[in-house]
Amino acid sequence: MNTVAVVGLQWGDEGKGKVINRLAPGFDFVVRYQGGGNAGHTVYVNGQKIVLKHVPSGILTESVTNLMMPGMVLDPDVMFEELDAVTKLGIDFKNRLKISGRVHITTAAHKALDQLRERAAGKGKIGTTGRGIGTTYADKANRLGIRAIDLIDGNNLRETAERMLAVKNPVIEELGGDKLSVDEIYGKLKQWGEKLKPFLADTSLILAEALAMKKRVMFEGAQAAMLDIDVGTYPYVTSSGTTAGAIGSGCGVNVGAVGEVIGVVKAYCTRVGEGAFPTELFDAAGKHMQEVGREFGSTTGRPRRCGWYDAFAARYMVRLGNVSCLAVTKLDVLSGLKELKIGTGYEGWDQPGLPESIVTLGKLKARYETLPGFDGDITGCTRYGDLPVNARALVERIEKLTGAPVKYVSVGPGSGQLIARE
Ligand code: IMP
């Protein structure tokens, strides 16, 4: 398939970056189309860990051109830190990274407001990453945003900074924060414009041309379907469209551009931040997942909530996101558990889809199917047939109950630890 999307089907952190990094050598382009510094795509290169937040995971593959599309938001300081880390690995990316002038810029004011609003919300907080994602997308929707192109296109950046702070500083102060100085914001906008300039391009034209030439293109989703602004567990969601459906608008390309959609799921579930989680565990199995799976946020370091695989929710997202096949990750983490469970639905809920009401979803308890566990170190398995029979049985039940074929199984963090199922 020439055009493939890799998207998360749960609450993020499924291991999309690892799958993309592994598949990247087979592609000419890797394309990010939504989200920003809230993402944390962890990839291991020669045993070294690198966390990519903005930059597409194809940056680590020398043959791949990486595009950041209009649907993204961008915190330039954070992105340049990522690029420094890539440089330290001895990887050259100068002619392989193109950023749309249409991406919206996240400033210190956006981050401060995100964090202060969360603090003020107390128990009602969303549990955001505090990276200014919602406040940047809100400015975009309100037509108040600053785009990358605005930083270099003859705008009076001091006036831009003044206008922005005239609106934001009173709110920041009201919420107990320290007001930001025009000089500081102006200085940053100016500096970012200069640093971003060599990378800016009309990426939607580059992508349209690539698609017309039948280049191999991989679309890299960030966050995941259950965090989608439209169909996720609103309001406990991120601020962008996270399903493959967002590719058309986020990139400015034909919506039919995507051939295959790979839905990435962990063999269990995790969630960071607040919001309903019907299969959440508070017992030894949940502790096992958290410890063995090292379930701490790669962007914020927060412990992730852990629970059993929710096939009912994943099935809903398979239908909604036009998912063609699955990549099941972190199967190795479940080794050693006596029994394994898969959530097949919710007690007292007989509708075919997820409840639209977050209050209803929050009250529902999952119904489970139980399978026998498996033991031993499976991280060295390179063929599907090498996996213990009970591990394969779990994968095959996930496949059946989720309603999409499992094409890949991941058994460890290294890019080599991905089994392609024949
Ligand atoms: P925001 O995207 O920072 O506004 O956060 C909104 C919700 O999405 C919070 O529950 C975050 O924990 C969650 N979230 C955002 N990005 C990610 C991610 O990349 N992985 C997992 N959860 C995320």
Tab-separated table of C-alpha atoms in Angstrom, residues 71-350:
chain	number	residue	atom	x	y	z
A	71	GLY	CA	-3.464	21.009	11.333
A	72	MET	CA	-0.577	20.989	13.810
A	73	VAL	CA	0.316	23.421	16.571
A	74	LEU	CA	3.972	24.156	17.229
A	75	ASP	CA	6.002	25.146	20.268
A	76	PRO	CA	9.254	26.129	18.538
A	77	ASP	CA	11.521	25.930	21.613
A	78	VAL	CA	10.392	22.371	22.280
A	79	MET	CA	10.749	21.395	18.629
A	80	PHE	CA	14.276	22.776	18.380
A	81	GLU	CA	15.196	20.743	21.474
A	82	GLU	CA	13.947	17.626	19.666
A	83	LEU	CA	16.022	18.543	16.642
A	84	ASP	CA	19.099	19.021	18.846
A	85	ALA	CA	18.588	15.494	20.157
A	86	VAL	CA	18.345	14.198	16.573
A	87	THR	CA	21.558	16.043	15.654
A	88	LYS	CA	23.289	14.468	18.657
A	89	LEU	CA	22.504	11.063	17.171
A	90	GLY	CA	24.524	12.140	14.133
A	91	ILE	CA	21.413	12.299	11.917
A	92	ASP	CA	21.196	15.052	9.308
A	93	PHE	CA	17.688	16.338	8.624
A	94	LYS	CA	18.224	19.812	7.131
A	95	ASN	CA	16.680	19.072	3.762
A	96	ARG	CA	14.280	16.450	5.094
A	97	LEU	CA	12.030	18.535	7.329
A	98	LYS	CA	9.377	20.890	5.952
A	99	ILE	CA	6.948	22.809	8.141
A	100	SER	CA	3.729	24.386	6.928
A	101	GLY	CA	3.552	28.148	7.362
A	102	ARG	CA	-0.015	27.514	8.509
A	103	VAL	CA	0.833	25.721	11.770
A	104	HIS	CA	-0.243	27.686	14.815
A	105	ILE	CA	2.389	28.800	17.291
A	106	THR	CA	2.224	27.987	20.996
A	107	THR	CA	3.804	30.716	23.150
A	108	ALA	CA	4.590	30.956	26.866
A	109	ALA	CA	1.230	32.726	27.281
A	110	HIS	CA	-0.645	29.722	25.867
A	111	LYS	CA	1.184	27.361	28.197
A	112	ALA	CA	0.671	29.574	31.241
A	113	LEU	CA	-3.062	29.832	30.546
A	114	ASP	CA	-3.431	26.084	30.008
A	115	GLN	CA	-1.749	25.375	33.353
A	116	LEU	CA	-3.548	28.129	35.283
A	117	ARG	CA	-6.956	27.078	33.978
A	118	GLU	CA	-6.288	23.512	35.018
A	119	ARG	CA	-5.248	24.672	38.484
A	120	ALA	CA	-8.354	26.831	38.794
A	121	ALA	CA	-10.605	23.968	37.677
A	122	GLY	CA	-9.596	21.903	40.735
A	123	LYS	CA	-11.438	18.601	40.643
A	124	GLY	CA	-12.979	19.540	37.300
A	125	LYS	CA	-9.627	19.619	35.539
A	126	ILE	CA	-9.051	17.780	32.264
A	127	GLY	CA	-5.576	16.616	33.244
A	128	THR	CA	-3.981	18.208	30.170
A	129	THR	CA	-0.293	17.923	29.426
A	130	GLY	CA	0.011	21.634	30.267
A	131	ARG	CA	1.679	22.274	26.905
A	132	GLY	CA	-0.729	24.971	25.768
A	133	ILE	CA	-2.429	22.754	23.227
A	134	GLY	CA	-6.063	23.642	23.963
A	135	THR	CA	-5.307	27.351	24.311
A	136	THR	CA	-3.463	27.406	20.964
A	137	TYR	CA	-6.270	25.591	19.140
A	138	ALA	CA	-8.807	27.893	20.859
A	139	ASP	CA	-6.986	30.962	19.499
A	140	LYS	CA	-6.973	29.355	16.077
A	141	ALA	CA	-10.750	28.807	16.216
A	142	ASN	CA	-11.237	32.348	17.507
A	143	ARG	CA	-9.131	33.707	14.631
A	144	LEU	CA	-6.636	35.140	17.105
A	145	GLY	CA	-3.804	32.695	16.449
A	146	ILE	CA	-0.258	33.365	15.301
A	147	ARG	CA	0.896	31.102	12.485
A	148	ALA	CA	4.463	30.230	11.563
A	149	ILE	CA	4.173	32.251	8.342
A	150	ASP	CA	3.151	35.329	10.355
A	151	LEU	CA	6.557	35.260	12.039
A	152	ILE	CA	8.400	35.955	8.819
A	153	ASP	CA	5.925	37.714	6.597
A	154	GLY	CA	6.456	41.393	7.364
A	155	ASN	CA	4.076	41.474	10.320
A	156	ASN	CA	4.895	43.887	13.091
A	157	LEU	CA	5.725	41.226	15.664
A	158	ARG	CA	5.912	43.685	18.538
A	159	GLU	CA	2.312	44.719	17.806
A	160	THR	CA	1.340	41.051	17.545
A	161	ALA	CA	2.851	40.427	20.993
A	162	GLU	CA	1.133	43.504	22.421
A	163	ARG	CA	-2.256	42.511	21.002
A	164	MET	CA	-1.960	38.998	22.332
A	165	LEU	CA	-0.884	39.983	25.822
A	166	ALA	CA	-3.555	42.686	26.055
A	167	VAL	CA	-6.072	39.836	25.938
A	168	LYS	CA	-4.160	37.153	27.831
A	169	ASN	CA	-2.355	38.985	30.640
A	170	PRO	CA	-5.526	40.099	32.475
A	171	VAL	CA	-6.766	36.491	32.504
A	172	ILE	CA	-3.351	35.177	33.551
A	173	GLU	CA	-3.294	37.628	36.448
A	174	GLU	CA	-6.874	36.872	37.441
A	175	LEU	CA	-5.973	33.190	37.656
A	176	GLY	CA	-3.032	33.997	39.941
A	177	GLY	CA	-0.240	33.874	37.374
A	178	ASP	CA	2.513	36.369	36.596
A	179	LYS	CA	1.851	38.549	33.595
A	180	LEU	CA	4.186	38.096	30.666
A	181	SER	CA	6.236	40.876	29.155
A	182	VAL	CA	5.810	42.123	25.602
A	183	ASP	CA	9.610	42.171	25.248
A	184	GLU	CA	9.881	38.510	26.141
A	185	ILE	CA	7.133	37.349	23.766
A	186	TYR	CA	8.291	39.670	20.987
A	187	GLY	CA	11.884	38.445	21.380
A	188	LYS	CA	10.746	34.853	21.052
A	189	LEU	CA	8.501	35.476	18.030
A	190	LYS	CA	11.370	37.215	16.245
A	191	GLN	CA	13.903	34.531	17.116
A	192	TRP	CA	11.506	31.720	16.131
A	193	GLY	CA	10.798	33.349	12.775
A	194	GLU	CA	14.502	33.371	11.960
A	195	LYS	CA	15.038	29.797	13.117
A	196	LEU	CA	11.922	28.408	11.418
A	197	LYS	CA	12.410	30.198	8.096
A	198	PRO	CA	14.649	27.570	6.437
A	199	PHE	CA	12.076	24.867	7.180
A	200	LEU	CA	8.883	26.662	6.098
A	201	ALA	CA	7.122	25.577	2.925
A	202	ASP	CA	3.633	25.019	1.549
A	203	THR	CA	3.640	21.407	2.660
A	204	SER	CA	0.181	20.717	1.243
A	205	LEU	CA	1.594	21.334	-2.252
A	206	ILE	CA	4.597	19.112	-1.549
A	207	LEU	CA	2.278	16.396	-0.324
A	208	ALA	CA	-0.159	16.755	-3.231
A	209	GLU	CA	2.730	16.392	-5.658
A	210	ALA	CA	4.103	13.385	-3.778
A	211	LEU	CA	0.690	11.703	-3.891
A	212	ALA	CA	0.311	12.465	-7.602
A	213	MET	CA	3.717	10.869	-8.212
A	214	LYS	CA	2.621	7.791	-6.246
A	215	LYS	CA	5.307	8.325	-3.619
A	216	ARG	CA	4.969	6.201	-0.513
A	217	VAL	CA	3.469	8.319	2.249
A	218	MET	CA	2.882	7.458	5.901
A	219	PHE	CA	0.589	9.665	7.991
A	220	GLU	CA	1.558	9.739	11.670
A	221	GLY	CA	-1.330	10.246	14.061
A	222	ALA	CA	-0.726	11.686	17.523
A	223	GLN	CA	-2.814	11.067	20.662
A	224	ALA	CA	-5.609	8.628	19.834
A	225	ALA	CA	-9.222	8.041	18.921
A	226	MET	CA	-10.599	8.071	22.477
A	227	LEU	CA	-9.026	11.533	22.870
A	228	ASP	CA	-10.540	12.871	19.631
A	229	ILE	CA	-12.185	16.281	20.034
A	230	ASP	CA	-15.343	15.162	18.175
A	231	VAL	CA	-15.819	11.480	18.960
A	232	GLY	CA	-13.669	10.929	22.055
A	233	THR	CA	-14.628	11.030	25.719
A	234	TYR	CA	-15.397	14.769	25.657
A	235	PRO	CA	-14.491	16.942	27.541
A	236	TYR	CA	-11.596	14.703	28.638
A	237	VAL	CA	-9.995	14.828	25.215
A	238	THR	CA	-7.340	16.742	23.344
A	239	SER	CA	-8.191	19.658	21.055
A	240	SER	CA	-7.743	18.130	17.622
A	241	GLY	CA	-9.132	15.370	15.435
A	242	THR	CA	-7.076	12.261	16.102
A	243	THR	CA	-8.625	9.696	13.778
A	244	ALA	CA	-7.570	9.134	10.170
A	245	GLY	CA	-10.579	11.290	9.302
A	246	ALA	CA	-8.569	14.352	10.344
A	247	ILE	CA	-5.935	13.757	7.660
A	248	GLY	CA	-7.849	15.459	4.854
A	249	SER	CA	-8.447	18.708	6.707
A	250	GLY	CA	-5.203	18.653	8.698
A	251	CYS	CA	-3.112	18.270	5.562
A	252	GLY	CA	-5.150	20.020	2.938
A	253	VAL	CA	-5.268	16.912	0.757
A	254	ASN	CA	-7.942	14.760	-0.771
A	255	VAL	CA	-9.718	12.750	1.928
A	256	GLY	CA	-9.309	9.642	-0.210
A	257	ALA	CA	-5.522	9.930	0.094
A	258	VAL	CA	-5.185	7.180	2.687
A	259	GLY	CA	-4.997	3.588	1.475
A	260	GLU	CA	-4.494	1.615	4.666
A	261	VAL	CA	-5.193	2.670	8.249
A	262	ILE	CA	-3.151	0.829	10.882
A	263	GLY	CA	-4.799	1.163	14.290
A	264	VAL	CA	-2.276	0.818	17.096
A	265	VAL	CA	-3.497	-0.688	20.374
A	266	LYS	CA	-1.711	-1.867	23.473
A	267	ALA	CA	-2.576	-5.395	24.569
A	268	TYR	CA	-4.024	-3.609	27.600
A	269	CYS	CA	-5.144	0.012	28.111
A	270	THR	CA	-3.624	3.104	29.675
A	271	ARG	CA	-4.806	6.629	30.171
A	272	VAL	CA	-3.138	9.779	31.504
A	273	GLY	CA	-5.249	12.611	32.795
A	274	GLU	CA	-8.828	12.521	33.965
A	275	GLY	CA	-11.916	10.934	32.422
A	276	ALA	CA	-13.849	7.679	32.233
A	277	PHE	CA	-11.925	4.422	31.881
A	278	PRO	CA	-14.299	1.444	32.229
A	279	THR	CA	-11.592	-1.269	32.298
A	280	GLU	CA	-9.321	0.554	34.769
A	281	LEU	CA	-7.595	-1.652	37.356
A	282	PHE	CA	-6.673	-0.869	40.940
A	283	ASP	CA	-5.218	-4.290	41.754
A	284	ALA	CA	-2.007	-6.273	41.342
A	285	ALA	CA	-2.577	-6.775	37.597
A	286	GLY	CA	-2.800	-2.997	37.077
A	287	LYS	CA	0.344	-2.535	39.161
A	288	HIS	CA	2.089	-5.170	37.053
A	289	MET	CA	1.174	-3.305	33.841
A	290	GLN	CA	2.379	-0.020	35.257
A	291	GLU	CA	5.687	-1.368	36.568
A	292	VAL	CA	6.616	-3.802	33.829
A	293	GLY	CA	5.276	-1.522	31.097
A	294	ARG	CA	6.984	1.517	32.648
A	295	GLU	CA	3.731	3.383	32.269
A	296	PHE	CA	4.752	6.951	32.943
A	297	GLY	CA	3.944	9.797	30.537
A	298	SER	CA	6.783	10.411	28.087
A	299	THR	CA	5.924	14.128	27.938
A	300	THR	CA	4.860	14.845	31.516
A	301	GLY	CA	6.233	11.913	33.550
A	302	ARG	CA	2.810	11.370	35.134
A	303	PRO	CA	1.943	7.763	36.078
A	304	ARG	CA	-0.502	6.333	33.560
A	305	ARG	CA	-3.705	4.668	34.734
A	306	CYS	CA	-3.745	1.028	33.600
A	307	GLY	CA	-6.501	-1.458	32.777
A	308	TRP	CA	-7.514	-4.405	30.613
A	309	TYR	CA	-7.910	-4.181	26.855
A	310	ASP	CA	-11.274	-2.656	25.979
A	311	ALA	CA	-12.361	-4.413	22.790
A	312	PHE	CA	-15.772	-2.735	22.808
A	313	ALA	CA	-14.271	0.761	22.662
A	314	ALA	CA	-11.600	-0.289	20.163
A	315	ARG	CA	-14.239	-1.843	17.902
A	316	TYR	CA	-16.193	1.398	17.899
A	317	MET	CA	-13.069	3.291	16.874
A	318	VAL	CA	-12.207	0.741	14.168
A	319	ARG	CA	-15.558	1.414	12.529
A	320	LEU	CA	-15.380	5.136	12.978
A	321	GLY	CA	-11.773	5.529	11.845
A	322	ASN	CA	-12.030	3.165	8.865
A	323	VAL	CA	-9.224	1.068	10.368
A	324	SER	CA	-7.890	-1.674	8.074
A	325	CYS	CA	-5.660	-3.615	10.464
A	326	LEU	CA	-4.165	-3.532	13.945
A	327	ALA	CA	-0.710	-3.346	15.483
A	328	VAL	CA	-0.877	-4.830	18.997
A	329	THR	CA	1.921	-3.461	21.184
A	330	LYS	CA	3.425	-4.253	24.578
A	331	LEU	CA	2.319	-7.888	24.505
A	332	ASP	CA	5.523	-8.741	26.423
A	333	VAL	CA	4.317	-6.664	29.393
A	334	LEU	CA	1.513	-9.154	30.106
A	335	SER	CA	3.883	-12.090	30.498
A	336	GLY	CA	3.730	-13.485	34.029
A	337	LEU	CA	0.077	-12.651	34.693
A	338	LYS	CA	-1.915	-15.754	35.658
A	339	GLU	CA	-4.996	-14.751	33.756
A	340	LEU	CA	-5.727	-12.151	31.116
A	341	LYS	CA	-8.951	-10.298	30.464
A	342	ILE	CA	-10.519	-8.502	27.561
A	343	GLY	CA	-13.366	-6.060	28.066
A	344	THR	CA	-16.164	-7.099	25.725
A	345	GLY	CA	-18.813	-4.542	26.694
A	346	TYR	CA	-20.274	-2.787	29.727
A	347	GLU	CA	-22.707	-4.118	32.323
A	348	GLY	CA	-26.143	-2.635	31.763
A	349	TRP	CA	-25.237	-1.091	28.385
A	350	ASP	CA	-26.795	-2.849	25.410
